XYZ file of C-alpha atoms in Angstrom:
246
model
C 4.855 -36.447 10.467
C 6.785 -37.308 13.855
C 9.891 -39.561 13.738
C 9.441 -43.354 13.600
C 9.984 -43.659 17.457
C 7.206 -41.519 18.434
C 4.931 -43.562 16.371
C 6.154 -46.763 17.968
C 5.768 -44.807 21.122
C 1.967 -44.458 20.458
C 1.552 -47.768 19.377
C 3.412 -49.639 22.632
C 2.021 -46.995 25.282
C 5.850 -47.261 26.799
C 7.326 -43.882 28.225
C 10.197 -42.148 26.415
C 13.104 -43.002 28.716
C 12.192 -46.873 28.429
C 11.978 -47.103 24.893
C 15.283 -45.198 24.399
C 16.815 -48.502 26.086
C 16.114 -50.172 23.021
C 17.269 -48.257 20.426
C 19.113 -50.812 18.278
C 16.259 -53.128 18.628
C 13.768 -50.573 17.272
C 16.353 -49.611 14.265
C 16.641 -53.378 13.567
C 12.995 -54.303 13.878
C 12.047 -51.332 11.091
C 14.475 -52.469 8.557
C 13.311 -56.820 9.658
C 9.566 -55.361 8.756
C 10.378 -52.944 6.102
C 11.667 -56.666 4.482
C 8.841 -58.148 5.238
C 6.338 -56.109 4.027
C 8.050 -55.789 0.722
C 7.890 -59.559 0.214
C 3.671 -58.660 0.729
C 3.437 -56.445 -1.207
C 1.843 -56.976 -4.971
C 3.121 -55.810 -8.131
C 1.534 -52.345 -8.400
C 3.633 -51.039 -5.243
C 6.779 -52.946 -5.877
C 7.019 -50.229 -8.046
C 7.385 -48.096 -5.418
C 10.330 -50.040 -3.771
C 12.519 -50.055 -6.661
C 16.011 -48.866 -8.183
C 17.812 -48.778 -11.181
C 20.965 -50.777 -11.923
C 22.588 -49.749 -15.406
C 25.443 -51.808 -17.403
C 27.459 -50.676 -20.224
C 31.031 -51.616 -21.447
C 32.490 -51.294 -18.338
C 29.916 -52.954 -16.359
C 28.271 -55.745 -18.568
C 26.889 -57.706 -15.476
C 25.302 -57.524 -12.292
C 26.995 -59.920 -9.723
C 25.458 -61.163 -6.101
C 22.317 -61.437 -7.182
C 21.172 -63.723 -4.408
C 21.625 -60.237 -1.571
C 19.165 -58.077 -4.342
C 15.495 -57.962 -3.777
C 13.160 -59.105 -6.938
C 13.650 -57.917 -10.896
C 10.863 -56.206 -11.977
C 12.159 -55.862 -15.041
C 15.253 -55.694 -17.289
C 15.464 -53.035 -20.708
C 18.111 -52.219 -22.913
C 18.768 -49.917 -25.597
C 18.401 -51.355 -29.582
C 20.633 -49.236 -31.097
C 23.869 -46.616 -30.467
C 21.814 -43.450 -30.723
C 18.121 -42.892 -31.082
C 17.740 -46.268 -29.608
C 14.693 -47.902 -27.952
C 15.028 -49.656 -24.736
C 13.494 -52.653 -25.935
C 12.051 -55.244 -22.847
C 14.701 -58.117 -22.259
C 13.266 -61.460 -22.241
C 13.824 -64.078 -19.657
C 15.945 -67.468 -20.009
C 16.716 -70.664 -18.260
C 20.572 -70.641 -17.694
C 20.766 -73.658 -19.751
C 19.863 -71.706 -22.472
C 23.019 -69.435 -21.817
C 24.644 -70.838 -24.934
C 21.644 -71.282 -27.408
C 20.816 -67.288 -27.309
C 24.597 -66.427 -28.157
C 24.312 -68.867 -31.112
C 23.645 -66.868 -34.473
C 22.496 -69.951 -35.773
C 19.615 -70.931 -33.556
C 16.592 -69.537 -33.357
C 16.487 -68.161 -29.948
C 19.383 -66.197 -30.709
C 19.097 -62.518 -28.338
C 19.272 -59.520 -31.010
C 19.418 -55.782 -30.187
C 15.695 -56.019 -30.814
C 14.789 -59.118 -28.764
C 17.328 -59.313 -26.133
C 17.187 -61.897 -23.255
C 18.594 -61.996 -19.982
C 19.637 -65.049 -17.712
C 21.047 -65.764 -14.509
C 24.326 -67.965 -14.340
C 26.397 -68.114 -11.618
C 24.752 -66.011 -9.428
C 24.886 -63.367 -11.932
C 22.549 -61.217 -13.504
C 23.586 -61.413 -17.640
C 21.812 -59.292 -20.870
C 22.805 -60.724 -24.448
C 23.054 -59.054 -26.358
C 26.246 -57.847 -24.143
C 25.771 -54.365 -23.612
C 28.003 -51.336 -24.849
C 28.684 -47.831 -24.247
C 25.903 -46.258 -26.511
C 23.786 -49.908 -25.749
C 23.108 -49.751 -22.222
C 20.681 -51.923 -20.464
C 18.734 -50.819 -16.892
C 17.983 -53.672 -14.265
C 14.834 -52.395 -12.432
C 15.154 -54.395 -8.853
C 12.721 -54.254 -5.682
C 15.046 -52.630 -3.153
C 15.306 -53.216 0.878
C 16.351 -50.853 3.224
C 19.843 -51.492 4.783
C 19.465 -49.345 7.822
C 16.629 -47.009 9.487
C 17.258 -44.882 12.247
C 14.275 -44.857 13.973
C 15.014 -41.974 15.838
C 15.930 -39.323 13.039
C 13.744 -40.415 9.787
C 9.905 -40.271 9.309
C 10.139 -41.726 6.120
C 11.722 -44.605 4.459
C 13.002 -44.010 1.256
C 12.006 -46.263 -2.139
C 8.803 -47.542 0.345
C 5.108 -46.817 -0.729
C 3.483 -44.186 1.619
C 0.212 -46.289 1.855
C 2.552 -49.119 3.591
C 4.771 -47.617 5.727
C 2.783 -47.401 8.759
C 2.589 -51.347 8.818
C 6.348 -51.171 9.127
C 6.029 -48.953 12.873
C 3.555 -51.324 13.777
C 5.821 -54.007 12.772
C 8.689 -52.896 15.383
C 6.064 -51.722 17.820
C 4.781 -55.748 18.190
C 8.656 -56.666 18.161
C 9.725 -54.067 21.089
C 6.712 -55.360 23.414
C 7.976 -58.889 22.882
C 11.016 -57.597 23.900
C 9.285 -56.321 27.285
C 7.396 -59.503 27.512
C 9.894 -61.676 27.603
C 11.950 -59.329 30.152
C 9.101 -59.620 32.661
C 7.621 -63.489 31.755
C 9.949 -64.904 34.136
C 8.555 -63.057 37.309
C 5.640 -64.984 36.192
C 6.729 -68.144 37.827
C 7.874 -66.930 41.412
C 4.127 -66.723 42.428
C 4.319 -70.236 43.948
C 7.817 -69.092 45.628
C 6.862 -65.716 47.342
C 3.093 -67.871 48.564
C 5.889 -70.385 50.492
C 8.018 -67.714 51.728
C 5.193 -65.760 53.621
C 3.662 -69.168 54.690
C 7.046 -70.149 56.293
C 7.622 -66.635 57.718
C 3.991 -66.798 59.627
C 4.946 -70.802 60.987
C 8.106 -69.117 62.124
C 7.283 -65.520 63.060
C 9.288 -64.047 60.953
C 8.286 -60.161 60.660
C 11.603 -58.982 58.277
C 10.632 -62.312 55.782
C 6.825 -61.635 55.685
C 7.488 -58.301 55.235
C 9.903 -58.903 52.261
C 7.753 -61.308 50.986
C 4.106 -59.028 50.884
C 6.399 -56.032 49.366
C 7.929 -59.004 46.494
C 4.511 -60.230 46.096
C 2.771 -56.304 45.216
C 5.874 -55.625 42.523
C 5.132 -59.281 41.105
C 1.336 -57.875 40.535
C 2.443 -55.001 38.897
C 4.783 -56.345 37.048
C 1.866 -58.612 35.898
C -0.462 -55.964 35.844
C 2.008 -54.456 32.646
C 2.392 -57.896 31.388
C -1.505 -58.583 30.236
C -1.511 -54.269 29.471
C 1.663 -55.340 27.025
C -0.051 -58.668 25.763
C -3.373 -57.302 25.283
C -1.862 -54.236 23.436
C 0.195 -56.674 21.076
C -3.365 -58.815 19.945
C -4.404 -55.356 19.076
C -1.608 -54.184 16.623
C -1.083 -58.101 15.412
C -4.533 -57.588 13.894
C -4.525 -54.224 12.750
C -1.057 -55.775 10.846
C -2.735 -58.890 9.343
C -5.597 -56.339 7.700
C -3.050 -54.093 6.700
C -0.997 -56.622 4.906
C -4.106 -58.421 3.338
C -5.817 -54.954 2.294
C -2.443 -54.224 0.368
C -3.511 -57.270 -1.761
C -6.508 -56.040 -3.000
């Protein structure tokens, strides 16, 4: 399959030269909707999205939890060999102390662990060891995509991925949008200019002024091809997203 900026090449009907001025916007706008179409994306592909993070002894937490994407789930190991990895339950941080408490019924054992979040920090009781490891399964977002070099995006379901070029392709013609929307408004200016030019026979000014005046309709010419082009790929995104629901 051709690299990413071919695709959004398709998609925006732009020539290779101009699109190549906006190189860091198209790497940025992958990644933005690789994000977003994570967050849409149910259960059964989140799957898809997802790494492992393991503690032991020498790791027993997982820190900065508010940069990671979703837990799918969180497993650790019941015993030092032959072990199970036994599915960790979830607690309220207030609970922190009640399921380190041997005395209380909610206590987390090797066979019915918990986790929590406290601090910011990811936390399995009981702690894990060595030989008692415990595996954080989290939804994972791509940090960078060069758009240029990759026609895939790694940890991202297959069925989903072309939503993400059509994501950036939508972004990069709002880039050229908004590059040309201000011609829009010198209509009025160029109309005055010839009108003054013919009250004073002015050849050099009406001639400047019909030359402005055929740009400014080509320029607007590619502003309703850009705009009619982006309704088109906004709703072939919308289904996209809402057929991934079902």
């Amino acid at each position: 399959m051709a690299n990413f900026d071919l695709r959004i090449q398709d998609y925006t009907g732009i020539s290779t030269s101009l699109l190549g001025n906006y190189q860091t916007q198209m790497d940025d706008f992958m990644v933005e909707g690789a994000k977003k179409v994570i967050n849409s994306l149910p259960n059964s592909l989140l799957y898809k999205c997802a790494d492992k993070s393991t503690l032991n002894n020498s790791t027993t937490t997982l820190d900065s939890m508010d940069t990671r994407g979703k837990i799918l789930n969180v497993l650790r190991l019941d015993a030092d060999s032959s072990g199970v990895q036994r599915p960790c339950r979830y607690v309220d941080s207030f609970k922190r102390g009640r399921i380190q408490d041997s005395s209380d019924m909610e206590l987390a054992t090797a066979t019915d662990p918990a986790y929590l979040i406290y601090d910011n920090v990811l936390e399995v009781y009981p702690t894990p060891t060595a030989n008692q490891t415990a595996d954080v399964h989290l939804v994972v977002f791509p940090s960078s995509i060069d758009a240029s070099s990759v026609s895939v995006i790694a940890n991202f379901p297959d069925e989903a991925e072309d939503l993400v070029v059509i994501y950036a392709s939508i972004k990069i013609i709002d880039e050229l949008m908004a590059e040309l929307l201000p011609l829009q408004n010198v209509q009025t200016s160029l109309t005055n200019m010839k009108q003054y030019a013919q009250n004073n026979d002015s050849d050099i000014v009406a001639t400047f002024g019909t030359e402005a005046s055929a740009r400014l309709a080509y320029n607007n010419q590619r502003y309703q091809m850009y705009e009619k082009r982006q309704i088109k790929l906004q709703q072939d995104y919308d289904r996209g997203i809402a057929s991934l629901a079902n």
